[in-house]
Short mmCIF file of C-alpha atoms in Angstrom, two decimals:
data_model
loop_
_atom_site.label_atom_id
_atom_site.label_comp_id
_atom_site.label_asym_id
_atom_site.label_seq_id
_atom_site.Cartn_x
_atom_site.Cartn_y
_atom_site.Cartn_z
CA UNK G 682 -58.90 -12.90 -63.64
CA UNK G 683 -57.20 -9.97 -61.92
CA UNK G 684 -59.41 -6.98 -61.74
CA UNK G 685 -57.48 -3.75 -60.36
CA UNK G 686 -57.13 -0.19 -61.44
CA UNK G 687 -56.46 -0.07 -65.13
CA UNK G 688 -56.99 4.08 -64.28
CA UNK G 689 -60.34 3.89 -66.99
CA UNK G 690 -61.48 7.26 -68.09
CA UNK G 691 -64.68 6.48 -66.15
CA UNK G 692 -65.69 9.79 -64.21
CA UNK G 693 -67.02 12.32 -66.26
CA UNK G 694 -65.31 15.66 -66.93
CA UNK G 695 -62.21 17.12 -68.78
CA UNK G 696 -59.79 14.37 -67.51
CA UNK G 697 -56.38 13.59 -69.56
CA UNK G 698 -55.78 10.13 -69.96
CA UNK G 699 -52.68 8.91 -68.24
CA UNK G 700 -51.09 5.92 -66.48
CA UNK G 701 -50.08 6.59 -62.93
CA UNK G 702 -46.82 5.52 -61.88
CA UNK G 703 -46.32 2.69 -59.68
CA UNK G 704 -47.06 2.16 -56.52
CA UNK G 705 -50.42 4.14 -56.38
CA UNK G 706 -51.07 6.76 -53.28
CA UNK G 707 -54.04 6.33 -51.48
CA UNK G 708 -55.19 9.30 -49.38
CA UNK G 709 -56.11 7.46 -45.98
CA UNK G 710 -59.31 9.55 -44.95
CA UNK G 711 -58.00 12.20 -47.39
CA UNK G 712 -54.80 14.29 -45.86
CA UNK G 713 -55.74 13.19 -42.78
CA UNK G 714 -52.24 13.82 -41.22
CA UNK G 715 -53.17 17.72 -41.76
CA UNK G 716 -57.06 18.29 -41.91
CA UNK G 717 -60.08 16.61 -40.11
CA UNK G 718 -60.29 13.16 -41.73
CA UNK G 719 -63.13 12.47 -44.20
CA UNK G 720 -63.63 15.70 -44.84
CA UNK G 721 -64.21 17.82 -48.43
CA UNK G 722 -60.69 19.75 -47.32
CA UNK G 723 -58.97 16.78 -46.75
CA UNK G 724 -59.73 14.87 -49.65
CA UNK G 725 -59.39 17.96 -52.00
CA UNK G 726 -55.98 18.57 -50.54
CA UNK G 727 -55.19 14.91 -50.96
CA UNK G 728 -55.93 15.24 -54.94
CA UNK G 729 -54.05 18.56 -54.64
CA UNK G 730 -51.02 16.89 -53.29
CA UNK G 731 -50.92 14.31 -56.06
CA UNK G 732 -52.87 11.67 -54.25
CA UNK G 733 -54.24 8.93 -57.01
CA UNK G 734 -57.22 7.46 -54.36
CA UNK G 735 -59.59 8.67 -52.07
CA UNK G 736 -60.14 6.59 -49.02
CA UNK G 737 -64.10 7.08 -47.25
CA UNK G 738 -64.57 4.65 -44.26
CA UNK G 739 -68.47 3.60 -44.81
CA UNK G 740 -70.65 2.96 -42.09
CA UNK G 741 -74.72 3.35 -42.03
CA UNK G 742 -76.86 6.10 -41.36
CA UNK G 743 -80.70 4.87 -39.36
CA UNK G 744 -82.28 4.82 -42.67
CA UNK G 745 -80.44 3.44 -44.93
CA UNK G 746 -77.48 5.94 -46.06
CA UNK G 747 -73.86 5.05 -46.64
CA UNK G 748 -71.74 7.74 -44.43
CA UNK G 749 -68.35 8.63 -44.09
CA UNK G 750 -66.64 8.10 -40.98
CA UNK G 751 -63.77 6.39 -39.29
CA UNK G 752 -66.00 4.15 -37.33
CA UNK G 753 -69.98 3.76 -36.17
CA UNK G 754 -68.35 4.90 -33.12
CA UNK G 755 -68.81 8.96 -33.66
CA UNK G 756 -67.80 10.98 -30.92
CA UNK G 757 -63.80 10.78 -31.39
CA UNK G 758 -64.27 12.66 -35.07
CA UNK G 759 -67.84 14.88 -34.56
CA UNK G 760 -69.26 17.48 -32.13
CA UNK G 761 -71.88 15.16 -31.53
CA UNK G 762 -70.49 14.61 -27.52
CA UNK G 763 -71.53 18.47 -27.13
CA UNK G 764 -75.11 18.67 -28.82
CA UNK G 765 -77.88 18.59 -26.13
CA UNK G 766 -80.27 17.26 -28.52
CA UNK G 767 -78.86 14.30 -28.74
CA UNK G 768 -77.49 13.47 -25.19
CA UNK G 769 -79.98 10.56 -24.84
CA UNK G 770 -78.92 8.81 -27.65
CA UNK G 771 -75.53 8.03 -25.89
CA UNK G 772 -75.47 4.23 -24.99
CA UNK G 773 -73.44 1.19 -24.77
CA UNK G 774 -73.31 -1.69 -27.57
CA UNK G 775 -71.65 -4.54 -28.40
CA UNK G 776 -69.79 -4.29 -31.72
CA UNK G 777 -67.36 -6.94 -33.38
CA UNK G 778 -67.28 -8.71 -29.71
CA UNK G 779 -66.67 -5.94 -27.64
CA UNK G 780 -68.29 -3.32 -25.96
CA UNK G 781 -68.36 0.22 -27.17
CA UNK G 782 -70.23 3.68 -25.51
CA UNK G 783 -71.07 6.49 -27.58
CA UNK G 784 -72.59 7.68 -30.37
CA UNK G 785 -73.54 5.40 -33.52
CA UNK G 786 -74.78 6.72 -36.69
CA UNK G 787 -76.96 3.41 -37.29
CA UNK G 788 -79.39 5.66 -34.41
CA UNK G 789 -79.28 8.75 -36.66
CA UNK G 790 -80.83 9.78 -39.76
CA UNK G 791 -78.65 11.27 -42.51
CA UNK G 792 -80.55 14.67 -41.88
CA UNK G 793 -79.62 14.19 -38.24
CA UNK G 794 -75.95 13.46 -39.01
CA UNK G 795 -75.88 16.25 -41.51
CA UNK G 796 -76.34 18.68 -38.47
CA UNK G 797 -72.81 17.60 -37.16
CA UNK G 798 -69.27 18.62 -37.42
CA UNK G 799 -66.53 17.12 -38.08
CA UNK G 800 -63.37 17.03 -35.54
CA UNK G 801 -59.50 16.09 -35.19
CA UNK G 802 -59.57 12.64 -34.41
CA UNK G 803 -55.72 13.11 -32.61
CA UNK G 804 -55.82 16.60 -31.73
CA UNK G 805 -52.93 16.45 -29.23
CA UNK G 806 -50.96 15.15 -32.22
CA UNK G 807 -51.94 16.96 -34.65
CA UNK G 808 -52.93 20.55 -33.55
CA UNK G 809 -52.82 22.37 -36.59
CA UNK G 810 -55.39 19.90 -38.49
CA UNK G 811 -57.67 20.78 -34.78
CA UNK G 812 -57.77 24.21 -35.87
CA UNK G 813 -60.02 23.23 -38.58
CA UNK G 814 -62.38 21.69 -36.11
CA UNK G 815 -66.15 22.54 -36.66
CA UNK G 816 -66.18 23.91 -40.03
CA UNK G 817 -67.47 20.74 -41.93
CA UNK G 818 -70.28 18.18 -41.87
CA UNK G 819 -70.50 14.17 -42.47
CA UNK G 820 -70.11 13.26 -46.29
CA UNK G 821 -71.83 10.68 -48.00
CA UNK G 822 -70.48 7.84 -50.34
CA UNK G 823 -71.84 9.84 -53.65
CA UNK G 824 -70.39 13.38 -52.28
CA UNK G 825 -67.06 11.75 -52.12
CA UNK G 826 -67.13 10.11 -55.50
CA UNK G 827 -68.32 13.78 -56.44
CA UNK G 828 -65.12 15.07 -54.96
CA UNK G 829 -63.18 12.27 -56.80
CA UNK G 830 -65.16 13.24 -60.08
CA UNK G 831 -64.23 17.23 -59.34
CA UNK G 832 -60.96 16.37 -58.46
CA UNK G 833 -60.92 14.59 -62.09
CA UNK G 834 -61.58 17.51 -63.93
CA UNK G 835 -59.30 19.88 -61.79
CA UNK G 836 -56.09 18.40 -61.83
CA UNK G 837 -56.35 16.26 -64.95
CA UNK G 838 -55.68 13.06 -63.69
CA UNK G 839 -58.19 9.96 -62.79
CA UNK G 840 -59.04 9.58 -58.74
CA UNK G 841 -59.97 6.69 -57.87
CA UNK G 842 -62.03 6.21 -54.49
CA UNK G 843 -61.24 3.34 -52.19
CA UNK G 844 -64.17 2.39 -49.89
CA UNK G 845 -63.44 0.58 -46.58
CA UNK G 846 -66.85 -1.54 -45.52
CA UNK G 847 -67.19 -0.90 -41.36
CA UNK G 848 -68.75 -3.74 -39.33
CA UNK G 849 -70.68 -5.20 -42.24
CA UNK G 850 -71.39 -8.65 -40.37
CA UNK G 851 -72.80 -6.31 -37.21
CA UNK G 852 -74.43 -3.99 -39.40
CA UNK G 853 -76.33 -6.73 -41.53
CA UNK G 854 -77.75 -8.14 -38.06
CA UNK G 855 -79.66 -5.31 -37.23
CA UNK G 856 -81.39 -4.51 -40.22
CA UNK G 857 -78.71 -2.40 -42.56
CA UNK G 858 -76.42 -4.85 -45.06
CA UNK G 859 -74.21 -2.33 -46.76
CA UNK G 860 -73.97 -4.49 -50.01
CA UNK G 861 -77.35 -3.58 -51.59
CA UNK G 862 -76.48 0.65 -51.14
CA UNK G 863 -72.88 -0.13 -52.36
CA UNK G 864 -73.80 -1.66 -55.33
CA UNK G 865 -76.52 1.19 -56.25
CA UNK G 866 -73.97 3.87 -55.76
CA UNK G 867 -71.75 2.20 -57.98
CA UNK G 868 -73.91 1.22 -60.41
CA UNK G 869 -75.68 4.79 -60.63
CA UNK G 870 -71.82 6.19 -61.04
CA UNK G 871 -70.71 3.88 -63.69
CA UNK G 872 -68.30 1.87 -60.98
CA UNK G 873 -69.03 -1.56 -61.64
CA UNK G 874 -66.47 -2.72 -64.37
CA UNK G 875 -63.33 -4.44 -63.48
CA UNK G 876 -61.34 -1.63 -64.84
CA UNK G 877 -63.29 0.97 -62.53
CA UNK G 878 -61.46 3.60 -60.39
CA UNK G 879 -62.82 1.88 -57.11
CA UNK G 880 -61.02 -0.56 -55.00
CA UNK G 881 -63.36 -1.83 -52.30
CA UNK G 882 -62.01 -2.83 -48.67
CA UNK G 883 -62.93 -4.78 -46.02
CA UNK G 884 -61.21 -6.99 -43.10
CA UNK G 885 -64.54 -8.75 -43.36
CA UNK G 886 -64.53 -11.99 -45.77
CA UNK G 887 -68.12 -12.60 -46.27
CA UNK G 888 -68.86 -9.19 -47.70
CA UNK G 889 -66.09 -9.25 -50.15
CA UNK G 890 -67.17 -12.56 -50.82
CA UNK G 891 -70.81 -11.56 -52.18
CA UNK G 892 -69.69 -8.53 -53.93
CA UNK G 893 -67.59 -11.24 -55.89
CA UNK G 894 -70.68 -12.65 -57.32
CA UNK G 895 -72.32 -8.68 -57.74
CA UNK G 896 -69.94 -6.69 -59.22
CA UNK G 897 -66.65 -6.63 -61.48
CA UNK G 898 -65.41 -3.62 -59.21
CA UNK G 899 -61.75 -4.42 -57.71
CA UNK G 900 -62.19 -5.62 -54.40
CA UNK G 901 -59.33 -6.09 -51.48
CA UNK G 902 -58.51 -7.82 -48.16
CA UNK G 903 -57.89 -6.17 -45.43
CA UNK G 904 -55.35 -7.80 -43.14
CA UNK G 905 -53.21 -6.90 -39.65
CA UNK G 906 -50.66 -9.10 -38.03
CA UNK G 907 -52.93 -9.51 -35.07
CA UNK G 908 -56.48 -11.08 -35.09
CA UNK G 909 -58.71 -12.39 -37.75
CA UNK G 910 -62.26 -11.39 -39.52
CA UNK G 911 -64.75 -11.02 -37.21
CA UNK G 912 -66.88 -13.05 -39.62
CA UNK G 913 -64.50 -16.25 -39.78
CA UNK G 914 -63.59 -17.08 -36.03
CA UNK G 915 -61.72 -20.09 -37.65
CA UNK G 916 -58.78 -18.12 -39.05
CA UNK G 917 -56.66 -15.52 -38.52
CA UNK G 918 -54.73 -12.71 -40.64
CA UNK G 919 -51.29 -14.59 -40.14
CA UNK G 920 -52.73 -17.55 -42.29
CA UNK G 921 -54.55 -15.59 -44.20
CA UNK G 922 -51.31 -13.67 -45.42
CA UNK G 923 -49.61 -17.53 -45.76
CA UNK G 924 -49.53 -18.92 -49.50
CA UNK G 925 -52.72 -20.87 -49.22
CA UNK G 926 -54.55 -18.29 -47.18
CA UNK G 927 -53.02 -16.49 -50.07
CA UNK G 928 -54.55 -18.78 -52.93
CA UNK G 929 -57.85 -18.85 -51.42
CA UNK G 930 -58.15 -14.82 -51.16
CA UNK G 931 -57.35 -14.74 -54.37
CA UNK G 932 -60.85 -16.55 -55.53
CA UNK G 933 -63.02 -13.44 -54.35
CA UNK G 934 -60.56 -10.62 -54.38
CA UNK G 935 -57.79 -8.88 -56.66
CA UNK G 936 -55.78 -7.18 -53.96
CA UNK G 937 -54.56 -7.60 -49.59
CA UNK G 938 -54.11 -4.66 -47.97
CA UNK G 939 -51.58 -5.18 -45.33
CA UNK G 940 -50.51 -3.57 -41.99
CA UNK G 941 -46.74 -2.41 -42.86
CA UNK G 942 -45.58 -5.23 -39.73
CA UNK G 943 -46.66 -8.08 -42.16
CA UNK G 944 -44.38 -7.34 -44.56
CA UNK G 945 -41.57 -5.67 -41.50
CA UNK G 946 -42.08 -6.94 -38.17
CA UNK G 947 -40.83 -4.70 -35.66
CA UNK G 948 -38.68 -6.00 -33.18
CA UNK G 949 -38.51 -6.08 -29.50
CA UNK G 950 -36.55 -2.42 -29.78
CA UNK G 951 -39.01 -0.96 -32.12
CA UNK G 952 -36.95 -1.46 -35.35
CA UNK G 953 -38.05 -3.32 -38.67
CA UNK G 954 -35.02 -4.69 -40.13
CA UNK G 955 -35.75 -7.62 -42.27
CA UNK G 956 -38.50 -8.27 -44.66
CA UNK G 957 -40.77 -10.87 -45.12
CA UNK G 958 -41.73 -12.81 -48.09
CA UNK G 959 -45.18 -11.51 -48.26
CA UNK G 960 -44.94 -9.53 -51.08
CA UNK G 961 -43.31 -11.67 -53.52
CA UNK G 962 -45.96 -14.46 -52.41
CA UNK G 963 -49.00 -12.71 -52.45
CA UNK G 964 -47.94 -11.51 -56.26
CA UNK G 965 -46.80 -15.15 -57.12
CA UNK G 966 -51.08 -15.70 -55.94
CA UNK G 967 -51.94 -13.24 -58.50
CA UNK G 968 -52.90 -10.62 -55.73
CA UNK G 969 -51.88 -6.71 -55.87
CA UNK G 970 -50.23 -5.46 -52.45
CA UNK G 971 -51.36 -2.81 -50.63
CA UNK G 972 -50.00 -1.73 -47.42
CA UNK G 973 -51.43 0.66 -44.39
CA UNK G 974 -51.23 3.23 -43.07
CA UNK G 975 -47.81 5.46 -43.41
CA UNK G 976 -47.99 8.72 -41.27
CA UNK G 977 -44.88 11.24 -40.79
CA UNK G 978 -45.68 11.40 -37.09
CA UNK G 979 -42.40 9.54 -34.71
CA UNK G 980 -44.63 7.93 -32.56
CA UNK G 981 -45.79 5.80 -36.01
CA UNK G 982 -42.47 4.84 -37.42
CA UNK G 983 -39.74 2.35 -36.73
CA UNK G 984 -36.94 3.93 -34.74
CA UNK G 985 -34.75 3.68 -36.98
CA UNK G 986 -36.57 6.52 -38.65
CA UNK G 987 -37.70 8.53 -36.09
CA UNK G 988 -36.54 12.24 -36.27
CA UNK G 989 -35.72 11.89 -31.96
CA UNK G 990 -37.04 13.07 -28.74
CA UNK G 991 -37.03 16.73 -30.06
CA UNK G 992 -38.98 15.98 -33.57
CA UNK G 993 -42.19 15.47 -34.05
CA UNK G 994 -41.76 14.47 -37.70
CA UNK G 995 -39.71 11.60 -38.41
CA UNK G 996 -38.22 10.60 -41.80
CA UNK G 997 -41.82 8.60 -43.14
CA UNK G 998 -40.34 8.88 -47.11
CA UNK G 999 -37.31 6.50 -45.84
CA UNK G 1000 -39.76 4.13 -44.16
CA UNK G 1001 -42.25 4.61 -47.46
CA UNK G 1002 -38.86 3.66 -49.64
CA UNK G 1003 -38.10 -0.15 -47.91
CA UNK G 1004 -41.72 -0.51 -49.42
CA UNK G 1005 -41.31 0.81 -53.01
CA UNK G 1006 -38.03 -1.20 -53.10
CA UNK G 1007 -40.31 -4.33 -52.87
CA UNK G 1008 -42.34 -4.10 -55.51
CA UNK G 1009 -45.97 -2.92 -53.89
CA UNK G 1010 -48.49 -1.93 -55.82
CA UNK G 1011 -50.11 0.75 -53.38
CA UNK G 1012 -49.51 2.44 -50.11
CA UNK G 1013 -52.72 4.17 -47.53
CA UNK G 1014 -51.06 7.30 -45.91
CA UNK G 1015 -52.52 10.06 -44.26
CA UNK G 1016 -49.39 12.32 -45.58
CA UNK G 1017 -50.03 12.14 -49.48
CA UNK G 1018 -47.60 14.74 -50.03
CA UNK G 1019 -44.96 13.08 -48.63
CA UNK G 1020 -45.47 9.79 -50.14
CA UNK G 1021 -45.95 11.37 -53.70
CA UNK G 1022 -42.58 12.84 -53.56
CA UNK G 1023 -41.14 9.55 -52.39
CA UNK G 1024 -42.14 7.62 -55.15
CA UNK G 1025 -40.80 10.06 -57.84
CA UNK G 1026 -37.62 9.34 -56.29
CA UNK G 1027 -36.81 6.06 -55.26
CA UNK G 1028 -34.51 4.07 -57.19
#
């Protein structure tokens, strides 16, 4: 049975019911292209800008919390690099098979974390969300479904939060699964039904795999043209996204979420001219397409809609269009705005 977003009145508050239009916007981090990602301003922007999901990337906090941030990894997006205090807690692991140094929130407490602020994760890029550096701390998973709940009840409309599951394999081997926490929050906020306002991500198998047998929540693949889950060594995301790798995701999830060169392969000059069949197979398997991650920014797009050596902003609503033309059911973007107004208009 497919379970995806049937946009439930589920979240408490003065909400009109409604049926979003097609393809949904997800808020990648919130407006990430234009405030400090995973952050109260740039998720309550997103649901300002028309955004129908909120996107939290969950890692683990030392005892046991679910926490908000791009990776376990924290010094790209927090002050943490500058705190004295915690100087000593810098170190080296290995994580997914490769080594990282920094920062991890697994060696942190939530009221340690809380003490942090968040920062630009591209600040040469994107200088005017840097100027917001410093003014906000790590969320949790419940203060963003808060936000989504708020957001509700402000603009009207249902907001849906998307959780993305960091390093659950890693995390699970030293002591912190992030199924059992998951499953509480969404339990506790009336999230488990197939018709919920969730749709939970991970490029991990395994983990989507036992939320199968937990929860009726809408769960989705993640996939990129390179690689393969960390958890099955034996495959990789190119037969994954073929019709049996297809047919077989479809047993424990309702949805793939794509990198936009499965579905337009750039080629050798940067340009993505022809399509694959991806989309039409994946919905012949019964799956919902989502595809990641659009952002306005040249140095993201195909050249072909790049603004030039002079622009910094290239044309991301023609790039966003290709997609809408094909029929998928969802798009991550860290420009909400932009992808909003795209949709009202394509053809």
């Amino acid at each position: 049975m497919i379970r995806y977003i049937l946009a439930a009145m589920l979240f408490a508050g003065p909400v009109v019911a409604q049926t979003p239009s097609h393809p949904h916007v997800i808020a990648h981090r919130g407006a990430s292209g234009e405030r400090p990602e995973h952050t109260r301003a740039a998720y309550d922007l997103a649901i300002d800008q028309g955004a129908d999901f909120i996107e939290p990337d969950l890692v683990m906090s030392k005892d046991g919390h679910l926490v908000v941030r791009h990776e376990n990894e924290i010094s790209e997006t927090t002050d943490v690099a500058t705190r004295p205090e915690f100087a000593d807690r810098r170190t080296t692991k290995t994580i997914d098979g490769r080594p990282v140094t920094g920062w991890f929130t697994e060696d942190f407490t939530l009221a340690e974390l809380r003490t942090l602020r968040a920062r630009e994760r591209l600040p040469a890029l994107r200088p005017a969300s840097a100027a917001f550096d410093g003014q906000e701390p790590i969320l949790t998973f419940q203060e963003v479904i808060d936000i989504a709940r708020e957001g509700s009840a402000r603009s009207g409309r249902i907001i849906g939060v998307a959780p993305e599951l960091k390093h659950p394999t890693y995390l699970a081997l030293i002591g912190l699964p992030m199924e059992p926490p998951l499953i509480e929050a969404l339990s506790a906020n009336g999230l488990m039904a197939a018709d919920s306002p969730v749709l939970i991500q991970s490029f991990e198998v395994s983990v989507l795999r036992s939320l199968d047998q937990a929860t009726d929540a809408p769960l989705l693949q993640l996939m990129s043209p390179l690689g393969g889950p960390f958890d099955r060594p034996d495959t990789t995301y190119s037969a994954m996204a073929q019709p049996e790798g297809l047919a077989e995701i479809a047993t424990y999830a309702d949805a793939i979420g794509v990198e936009t060169g499965l579905i337009y392969p750039r080629d050798a000059s940067g340009a993505a001219p022809t399509a694959t069949t991806l989309v039409a197979d994946a919905h012949a398997a019964g799956l919902k397409v989502v595809v990641w991650t659009f952002r306005a920014e040249d140095v993201f797009l195909p050249v072909e809609f790049r603004g030039g050596e002079d622009h910094e902003i290239g044309d991301m609503a023609g790039w966003l269009g290709r997609f809408y033309r094909l029929g998928v059911d969802a798009v991550f973007t860290d420009h909400p705005s932009i992808a909003v107004a795209a949709r009202s208009v394509r053809p």
